[in-house]
PDB file of C-alpha atoms in Angstrom:
ATOM      1  CA  GLY G  37      38.574  52.941 -57.640  1.00  0.00           C
ATOM      2  CA  SER G  38      38.926  55.015 -60.751  1.00  0.00           C
ATOM      3  CA  GLY G  39      41.220  57.833 -59.310  1.00  0.00           C
ATOM      4  CA  GLY G  40      43.024  55.573 -56.980  1.00  0.00           C
ATOM      5  CA  ILE G  41      45.433  52.564 -57.496  1.00  0.00           C
ATOM      6  CA  GLY G  42      44.096  48.821 -58.643  1.00  0.00           C
ATOM      7  CA  GLY G  43      40.814  49.544 -59.887  1.00  0.00           C
ATOM      8  CA  ASP G  44      39.196  47.734 -62.610  1.00  0.00           C
ATOM      9  CA  GLU G  45      40.622  44.247 -63.258  1.00  0.00           C
ATOM     10  CA  MET G  46      40.210  41.714 -66.147  1.00  0.00           C
ATOM     11  CA  TRP G  47      39.400  38.261 -65.086  1.00  0.00           C
ATOM     12  CA  SER G  48      41.204  35.426 -67.007  1.00  0.00           C
ATOM     13  CA  HIS G  49      38.594  32.966 -68.810  1.00  0.00           C
ATOM     14  CA  GLU G  50      39.269  30.242 -66.377  1.00  0.00           C
ATOM     15  CA  LYS G  51      38.642  32.674 -63.481  1.00  0.00           C
ATOM     16  CA  PHE G  52      35.528  33.721 -64.906  1.00  0.00           C
ATOM     17  CA  HIS G  53      34.164  30.135 -65.406  1.00  0.00           C
ATOM     18  CA  ASN G  54      35.068  29.182 -61.920  1.00  0.00           C
ATOM     19  CA  ARG G  55      33.208  32.159 -60.536  1.00  0.00           C
ATOM     20  CA  ILE G  56      30.065  31.456 -62.892  1.00  0.00           C
ATOM     21  CA  TYR G  57      29.945  28.293 -61.413  1.00  0.00           C
ATOM     22  CA  ILE G  58      30.202  29.638 -57.777  1.00  0.00           C
ATOM     23  CA  MET G  59      27.481  32.482 -58.711  1.00  0.00           C
ATOM     24  CA  ARG G  60      25.011  29.771 -59.900  1.00  0.00           C
ATOM     25  CA  GLU G  61      25.438  27.809 -56.606  1.00  0.00           C
ATOM     26  CA  MET G  62      24.988  30.995 -54.718  1.00  0.00           C
ATOM     27  CA  TYR G  63      21.766  31.955 -56.827  1.00  0.00           C
ATOM     28  CA  HIS G  64      20.064  28.394 -55.943  1.00  0.00           C
ATOM     29  CA  GLU G  65      21.117  28.669 -52.296  1.00  0.00           C
ATOM     30  CA  TRP G  66      19.730  32.282 -52.256  1.00  0.00           C
ATOM     31  CA  LYS G  67      16.396  30.924 -53.930  1.00  0.00           C
ATOM     32  CA  ASP G  68      16.019  28.093 -51.677  1.00  0.00           C
ATOM     33  CA  ARG G  69      16.354  30.232 -48.703  1.00  0.00           C
ATOM     34  CA  GLU G  70      14.064  33.074 -49.844  1.00  0.00           C
ATOM     35  CA  GLY G  71      17.054  35.502 -50.248  1.00  0.00           C
ATOM     36  CA  ASP G  72      18.707  35.025 -47.020  1.00  0.00           C
ATOM     37  CA  LEU G  73      22.261  33.866 -47.326  1.00  0.00           C
ATOM     38  CA  THR G  74      23.051  34.130 -43.585  1.00  0.00           C
ATOM     39  CA  GLY G  75      25.049  30.973 -42.073  1.00  0.00           C
ATOM     40  CA  THR G  76      25.957  29.831 -45.748  1.00  0.00           C
ATOM     41  CA  GLU G  77      29.275  29.534 -47.016  1.00  0.00           C
ATOM     42  CA  PHE G  78      28.414  32.756 -49.204  1.00  0.00           C
ATOM     43  CA  GLU G  79      27.931  34.950 -46.458  1.00  0.00           C
ATOM     44  CA  GLY G  80      30.918  37.632 -46.191  1.00  0.00           C
ATOM     45  CA  GLU G  81      33.426  38.592 -48.719  1.00  0.00           C
ATOM     46  CA  GLU G  82      35.284  35.344 -48.697  1.00  0.00           C
ATOM     47  CA  GLY G  83      32.510  33.498 -50.343  1.00  0.00           C
ATOM     48  CA  ASP G  84      31.150  36.091 -52.488  1.00  0.00           C
ATOM     49  CA  PRO G  85      32.195  35.213 -56.102  1.00  0.00           C
ATOM     50  CA  PHE G  86      32.054  39.027 -57.090  1.00  0.00           C
ATOM     51  CA  TYR G  87      34.636  39.748 -54.295  1.00  0.00           C
ATOM     52  CA  ASP G  88      38.029  39.756 -55.918  1.00  0.00           C
ATOM     53  CA  PRO G  89      40.870  40.841 -53.595  1.00  0.00           C
ATOM     54  CA  PRO G  90      43.002  42.999 -55.918  1.00  0.00           C
ATOM     55  CA  SER G  91      46.434  41.394 -57.121  1.00  0.00           C
ATOM     56  CA  ASP G  92      49.812  42.747 -55.327  1.00  0.00           C
ATOM     57  CA  TYR G  93      50.504  46.152 -56.904  1.00  0.00           C
ATOM     58  CA  LEU G  94      53.961  47.664 -57.512  1.00  0.00           C
ATOM     59  CA  LEU G  95      54.087  51.192 -56.152  1.00  0.00           C
ATOM     60  CA  GLY G  96      57.302  51.981 -57.122  1.00  0.00           C
ATOM     61  CA  VAL G  97      61.177  51.168 -57.610  1.00  0.00           C
ATOM     62  CA  ALA G  98      64.085  52.775 -55.941  1.00  0.00           C
ATOM     63  CA  ARG G  99      67.438  52.544 -57.570  1.00  0.00           C
ATOM     64  CA  LEU G 100      70.230  52.622 -55.401  1.00  0.00           C
ATOM     65  CA  GLN G 101      73.639  53.431 -56.620  1.00  0.00           C
ATOM     66  CA  LEU G 102      76.140  50.807 -55.823  1.00  0.00           C
ATOM     67  CA  GLU G 103      79.484  52.428 -56.718  1.00  0.00           C
ATOM     68  CA  ALA G 104      80.395  53.029 -53.114  1.00  0.00           C
ATOM     69  CA  LEU G 105      80.834  49.055 -52.687  1.00  0.00           C
ATOM     70  CA  LYS G 106      83.561  49.026 -55.421  1.00  0.00           C
ATOM     71  CA  TYR G 107      85.749  51.286 -52.856  1.00  0.00           C
ATOM     72  CA  MET G 108      84.550  48.937 -49.844  1.00  0.00           C
ATOM     73  CA  LEU G 109      82.608  51.905 -48.429  1.00  0.00           C
ATOM     74  CA  ASP G 110      79.143  51.496 -46.680  1.00  0.00           C
ATOM     75  CA  VAL G 111      76.040  52.795 -48.406  1.00  0.00           C
ATOM     76  CA  ASP G 112      73.464  54.610 -46.180  1.00  0.00           C
ATOM     77  CA  GLU G 113      70.897  56.268 -48.159  1.00  0.00           C
ATOM     78  CA  ALA G 114      67.479  57.525 -48.723  1.00  0.00           C
ATOM     79  CA  THR G 115      66.438  56.825 -52.239  1.00  0.00           C
ATOM     80  CA  PRO G 116      63.464  58.240 -53.832  1.00  0.00           C
ATOM     81  CA  LEU G 117      60.720  55.972 -55.200  1.00  0.00           C
ATOM     82  CA  VAL G 118      59.558  56.379 -58.792  1.00  0.00           C
ATOM     83  CA  ASP G 119      56.347  54.724 -60.069  1.00  0.00           C
ATOM     84  CA  TYR G 120      55.851  53.362 -63.654  1.00  0.00           C
ATOM     85  CA  LYS G 121      54.829  56.910 -65.021  1.00  0.00           C
ATOM     86  CA  GLY G 122      58.312  58.444 -63.826  1.00  0.00           C
ATOM     87  CA  SER G 123      56.606  60.228 -60.770  1.00  0.00           C
ATOM     88  CA  SER G 124      58.412  60.222 -57.697  1.00  0.00           C
ATOM     89  CA  PHE G 125      56.841  59.957 -54.144  1.00  0.00           C
ATOM     90  CA  GLY G 126      58.526  58.729 -50.809  1.00  0.00           C
ATOM     91  CA  GLU G 127      61.761  57.047 -50.300  1.00  0.00           C
ATOM     92  CA  ILE G 128      63.209  53.749 -49.217  1.00  0.00           C
ATOM     93  CA  LEU G 129      66.050  53.818 -46.367  1.00  0.00           C
ATOM     94  CA  VAL G 130      68.540  51.251 -47.209  1.00  0.00           C
ATOM     95  CA  GLU G 131      72.088  50.596 -45.570  1.00  0.00           C
ATOM     96  CA  MET G 132      74.689  48.256 -47.042  1.00  0.00           C
ATOM     97  CA  VAL G 133      77.924  47.374 -45.335  1.00  0.00           C
ATOM     98  CA  PRO G 134      80.571  45.400 -47.447  1.00  0.00           C
ATOM     99  CA  GLU G 135      82.992  43.106 -45.533  1.00  0.00           C
ATOM    100  CA  VAL G 136      85.626  40.703 -46.794  1.00  0.00           C
ATOM    101  CA  VAL G 137      84.657  37.524 -44.840  1.00  0.00           C
ATOM    102  CA  ALA G 138      87.370  36.753 -42.151  1.00  0.00           C
ATOM    103  CA  GLY G 139      90.043  33.899 -42.446  1.00  0.00           C
ATOM    104  CA  GLN G 140      91.154  34.768 -45.787  1.00  0.00           C
ATOM    105  CA  GLY G 141      94.523  36.347 -44.760  1.00  0.00           C
ATOM    106  CA  ILE G 142      93.204  39.799 -45.396  1.00  0.00           C
ATOM    107  CA  GLU G 143      92.608  42.480 -42.855  1.00  0.00           C
ATOM    108  CA  GLY G 144      89.347  44.382 -44.186  1.00  0.00           C
ATOM    109  CA  GLU G 145      90.466  47.799 -43.067  1.00  0.00           C
ATOM    110  CA  ASP G 146      93.298  47.636 -45.561  1.00  0.00           C
ATOM    111  CA  VAL G 147      91.141  47.171 -48.729  1.00  0.00           C
ATOM    112  CA  GLU G 148      90.259  50.199 -50.572  1.00  0.00           C
ATOM    113  CA  ASP G 149      88.971  48.565 -53.893  1.00  0.00           C
ATOM    114  CA  LEU G 150      87.099  45.265 -54.985  1.00  0.00           C
ATOM    115  CA  GLU G 151      89.652  44.568 -57.374  1.00  0.00           C
ATOM    116  CA  GLU G 152      92.317  43.796 -54.725  1.00  0.00           C
ATOM    117  CA  VAL G 153      90.248  41.097 -53.467  1.00  0.00           C
ATOM    118  CA  VAL G 154      89.044  39.151 -56.674  1.00  0.00           C
ATOM    119  CA  GLY G 155      88.740  35.534 -55.732  1.00  0.00           C
ATOM    120  CA  LYS G 156      88.029  36.437 -52.208  1.00  0.00           C
ATOM    121  CA  ASN G 157      84.694  35.853 -50.270  1.00  0.00           C
ATOM    122  CA  LEU G 158      82.762  39.036 -49.907  1.00  0.00           C
ATOM    123  CA  SER G 159      79.737  39.514 -47.618  1.00  0.00           C
ATOM    124  CA  ILE G 160      77.210  42.486 -48.199  1.00  0.00           C
ATOM    125  CA  ASN G 161      74.914  43.261 -45.220  1.00  0.00           C
ATOM    126  CA  VAL G 162      71.945  44.893 -46.903  1.00  0.00           C
ATOM    127  CA  ARG G 163      69.527  46.434 -44.339  1.00  0.00           C
ATOM    128  CA  VAL G 164      66.261  47.815 -45.442  1.00  0.00           C
ATOM    129  CA  LYS G 165      65.403  50.215 -42.536  1.00  0.00           C
ATOM    130  CA  GLY G 166      62.084  51.316 -43.658  1.00  0.00           C
ATOM    131  CA  LEU G 167      59.915  53.626 -46.153  1.00  0.00           C
ATOM    132  CA  ARG G 168      59.107  57.218 -45.832  1.00  0.00           C
ATOM    133  CA  GLY G 169      56.320  59.431 -47.272  1.00  0.00           C
ATOM    134  CA  LEU G 170      54.248  56.694 -49.072  1.00  0.00           C
ATOM    135  CA  PRO G 171      51.204  58.106 -50.841  1.00  0.00           C
ATOM    136  CA  MET G 172      48.473  57.345 -48.581  1.00  0.00           C
ATOM    137  CA  GLY G 173      46.084  59.775 -50.521  1.00  0.00           C
ATOM    138  CA  LEU G 174      46.478  57.394 -53.535  1.00  0.00           C
ATOM    139  CA  LEU G 175      45.815  54.243 -51.547  1.00  0.00           C
ATOM    140  CA  LYS G 176      42.723  55.754 -49.873  1.00  0.00           C
ATOM    141  CA  GLY G 177      39.839  53.527 -50.231  1.00  0.00           C
ATOM    142  CA  SER G 178      41.699  50.790 -51.787  1.00  0.00           C
ATOM    143  CA  ALA G 179      41.887  47.006 -50.206  1.00  0.00           C
ATOM    144  CA  TYR G 180      45.637  47.248 -49.750  1.00  0.00           C
ATOM    145  CA  LYS G 181      46.587  46.645 -46.345  1.00  0.00           C
ATOM    146  CA  SER G 182      50.315  45.888 -46.419  1.00  0.00           C
ATOM    147  CA  VAL G 183      53.528  46.807 -48.042  1.00  0.00           C
ATOM    148  CA  TYR G 184      56.557  44.822 -48.984  1.00  0.00           C
ATOM    149  CA  VAL G 185      60.087  45.158 -50.403  1.00  0.00           C
ATOM    150  CA  LYS G 186      61.790  42.853 -52.942  1.00  0.00           C
ATOM    151  CA  TYR G 187      64.913  42.946 -54.634  1.00  0.00           C
ATOM    152  CA  ARG G 188      67.350  40.849 -56.777  1.00  0.00           C
ATOM    153  CA  PHE G 189      71.248  41.427 -56.334  1.00  0.00           C
ATOM    154  CA  PHE G 190      73.901  40.715 -59.060  1.00  0.00           C
ATOM    155  CA  GLY G 191      73.294  37.521 -60.877  1.00  0.00           C
ATOM    156  CA  GLY G 192      70.563  36.413 -58.627  1.00  0.00           C
ATOM    157  CA  ASP G 193      67.618  34.663 -60.264  1.00  0.00           C
ATOM    158  CA  ASP G 194      65.327  34.783 -57.488  1.00  0.00           C
ATOM    159  CA  TYR G 195      63.932  37.716 -55.641  1.00  0.00           C
ATOM    160  CA  LEU G 196      64.682  38.204 -52.014  1.00  0.00           C
ATOM    161  CA  VAL G 197      61.315  39.214 -50.621  1.00  0.00           C
ATOM    162  CA  GLY G 198      60.784  40.945 -47.159  1.00  0.00           C
ATOM    163  CA  ASP G 199      57.893  40.488 -44.776  1.00  0.00           C
ATOM    164  CA  MET G 200      54.745  42.134 -45.200  1.00  0.00           C
ATOM    165  CA  VAL G 201      54.431  45.228 -43.052  1.00  0.00           C
ATOM    166  CA  GLY G 202      51.088  47.315 -42.242  1.00  0.00           C
ATOM    167  CA  LEU G 203      50.717  49.981 -44.616  1.00  0.00           C
ATOM    168  CA  LYS G 204      51.154  53.616 -43.428  1.00  0.00           C
ATOM    169  CA  MET G 205      52.883  56.702 -44.426  1.00  0.00           C
ATOM    170  CA  ASN G 206      56.093  55.878 -42.706  1.00  0.00           C
ATOM    171  CA  VAL G 207      56.909  52.273 -42.391  1.00  0.00           C
ATOM    172  CA  THR G 208      59.779  50.704 -40.291  1.00  0.00           C
ATOM    173  CA  MET G 209      60.870  47.508 -41.389  1.00  0.00           C
ATOM    174  CA  ASP G 210      64.494  46.668 -40.340  1.00  0.00           C
ATOM    175  CA  TRP G 211      64.721  43.697 -42.828  1.00  0.00           C
ATOM    176  CA  LYS G 212      68.519  42.443 -42.722  1.00  0.00           C
ATOM    177  CA  LYS G 213      69.931  40.007 -45.200  1.00  0.00           C
ATOM    178  CA  GLU G 214      73.541  38.915 -45.620  1.00  0.00           C
ATOM    179  CA  LEU G 215      74.492  38.164 -49.337  1.00  0.00           C
ATOM    180  CA  LYS G 216      77.693  36.466 -49.951  1.00  0.00           C
ATOM    181  CA  PHE G 217      79.821  36.551 -53.188  1.00  0.00           C
ATOM    182  CA  VAL G 218      83.125  35.395 -54.572  1.00  0.00           C
ATOM    183  CA  VAL G 219      84.477  38.748 -55.776  1.00  0.00           C
ATOM    184  CA  THR G 220      85.045  38.442 -59.703  1.00  0.00           C
ATOM    185  CA  LYS G 221      86.064  40.987 -62.324  1.00  0.00           C
ATOM    186  CA  GLU G 222      82.437  41.192 -63.378  1.00  0.00           C
ATOM    187  CA  LEU G 223      81.282  41.990 -60.098  1.00  0.00           C
ATOM    188  CA  CYS G 224      83.818  44.782 -59.702  1.00  0.00           C
ATOM    189  CA  GLU G 225      82.496  46.342 -63.309  1.00  0.00           C
ATOM    190  CA  PHE G 226      78.632  45.581 -62.184  1.00  0.00           C
ATOM    191  CA  VAL G 227      79.002  47.700 -59.045  1.00  0.00           C
ATOM    192  CA  VAL G 228      80.565  50.733 -60.876  1.00  0.00           C
ATOM    193  CA  GLY G 229      77.819  51.222 -63.218  1.00  0.00           C
ATOM    194  CA  ALA G 230      74.692  49.529 -61.899  1.00  0.00           C
ATOM    195  CA  ALA G 231      71.957  50.346 -59.549  1.00  0.00           C
ATOM    196  CA  LEU G 232      70.039  47.989 -57.140  1.00  0.00           C
ATOM    197  CA  GLY G 233      66.328  48.127 -57.777  1.00  0.00           C
ATOM    198  CA  PHE G 234      64.341  47.897 -54.655  1.00  0.00           C
ATOM    199  CA  GLU G 235      60.672  47.141 -55.671  1.00  0.00           C
ATOM    200  CA  VAL G 236      57.916  48.346 -53.178  1.00  0.00           C
ATOM    201  CA  TRP G 237      54.725  46.438 -53.411  1.00  0.00           C
ATOM    202  CA  VAL G 238      51.499  46.975 -51.567  1.00  0.00           C
ATOM    203  CA  SER G 239      49.226  44.007 -50.903  1.00  0.00           C
ATOM    204  CA  ALA G 240      45.465  43.213 -49.702  1.00  0.00           C
ATOM    205  CA  GLY G 241      46.993  40.476 -47.724  1.00  0.00           C
ATOM    206  CA  VAL G 242      48.387  40.760 -44.055  1.00  0.00           C
ATOM    207  CA  LYS G 243      51.274  38.740 -42.464  1.00  0.00           C
ATOM    208  CA  GLU G 244      50.263  35.485 -41.258  1.00  0.00           C
ATOM    209  CA  SER G 245      50.921  36.220 -37.592  1.00  0.00           C
ATOM    210  CA  GLU G 246      48.789  39.412 -37.924  1.00  0.00           C
ATOM    211  CA  GLU G 247      45.656  37.653 -38.984  1.00  0.00           C
ATOM    212  CA  VAL G 248      43.025  37.789 -36.663  1.00  0.00           C
ATOM    213  CA  GLY G 249      40.973  34.642 -36.091  1.00  0.00           C
TER     214      GLY G 249
END
């Protein structure tokens, strides 16, 4: 797939050796059976040593500005996706709702600035509603079947990874996640200048519950 996405791929030394071994096995089996592999473990894509499902591919990243959170305002945005070449295509729909966790002697309505609640617990409900306008033309003929989103919030080491959803031009996700923080000076500064990067990946795999057989 030269014009598309995820074309030629280099194999590691180890992977190549493993495949060579399988290729030899396959060849012997093929010779013994006079060229017929029906009913053997080599029948079909799964057993074919030359078949290599493509690695997951980063389609693009959407950067969502977080400044509204500093003023305890909800964010509800359609943010453009940009690929590694800087071209923009499609968008991600994300909603974020900040709330001071109840029972800390603060009425949420009165807080107009994060700085007022330094030391208090804050929850941010992040909802990835879906994707719109994915470049299906580019993905045509590729082995990619699913799409998923991942992101890493302030100070988080691990990515939060959403479920895989069937790949199409417009995708509904409705992936909700509640993030909890103790508000610090650093967090207040971070949200003013920072953007949260939502990464959109495509995969040749499908969500387990959707696999057939």
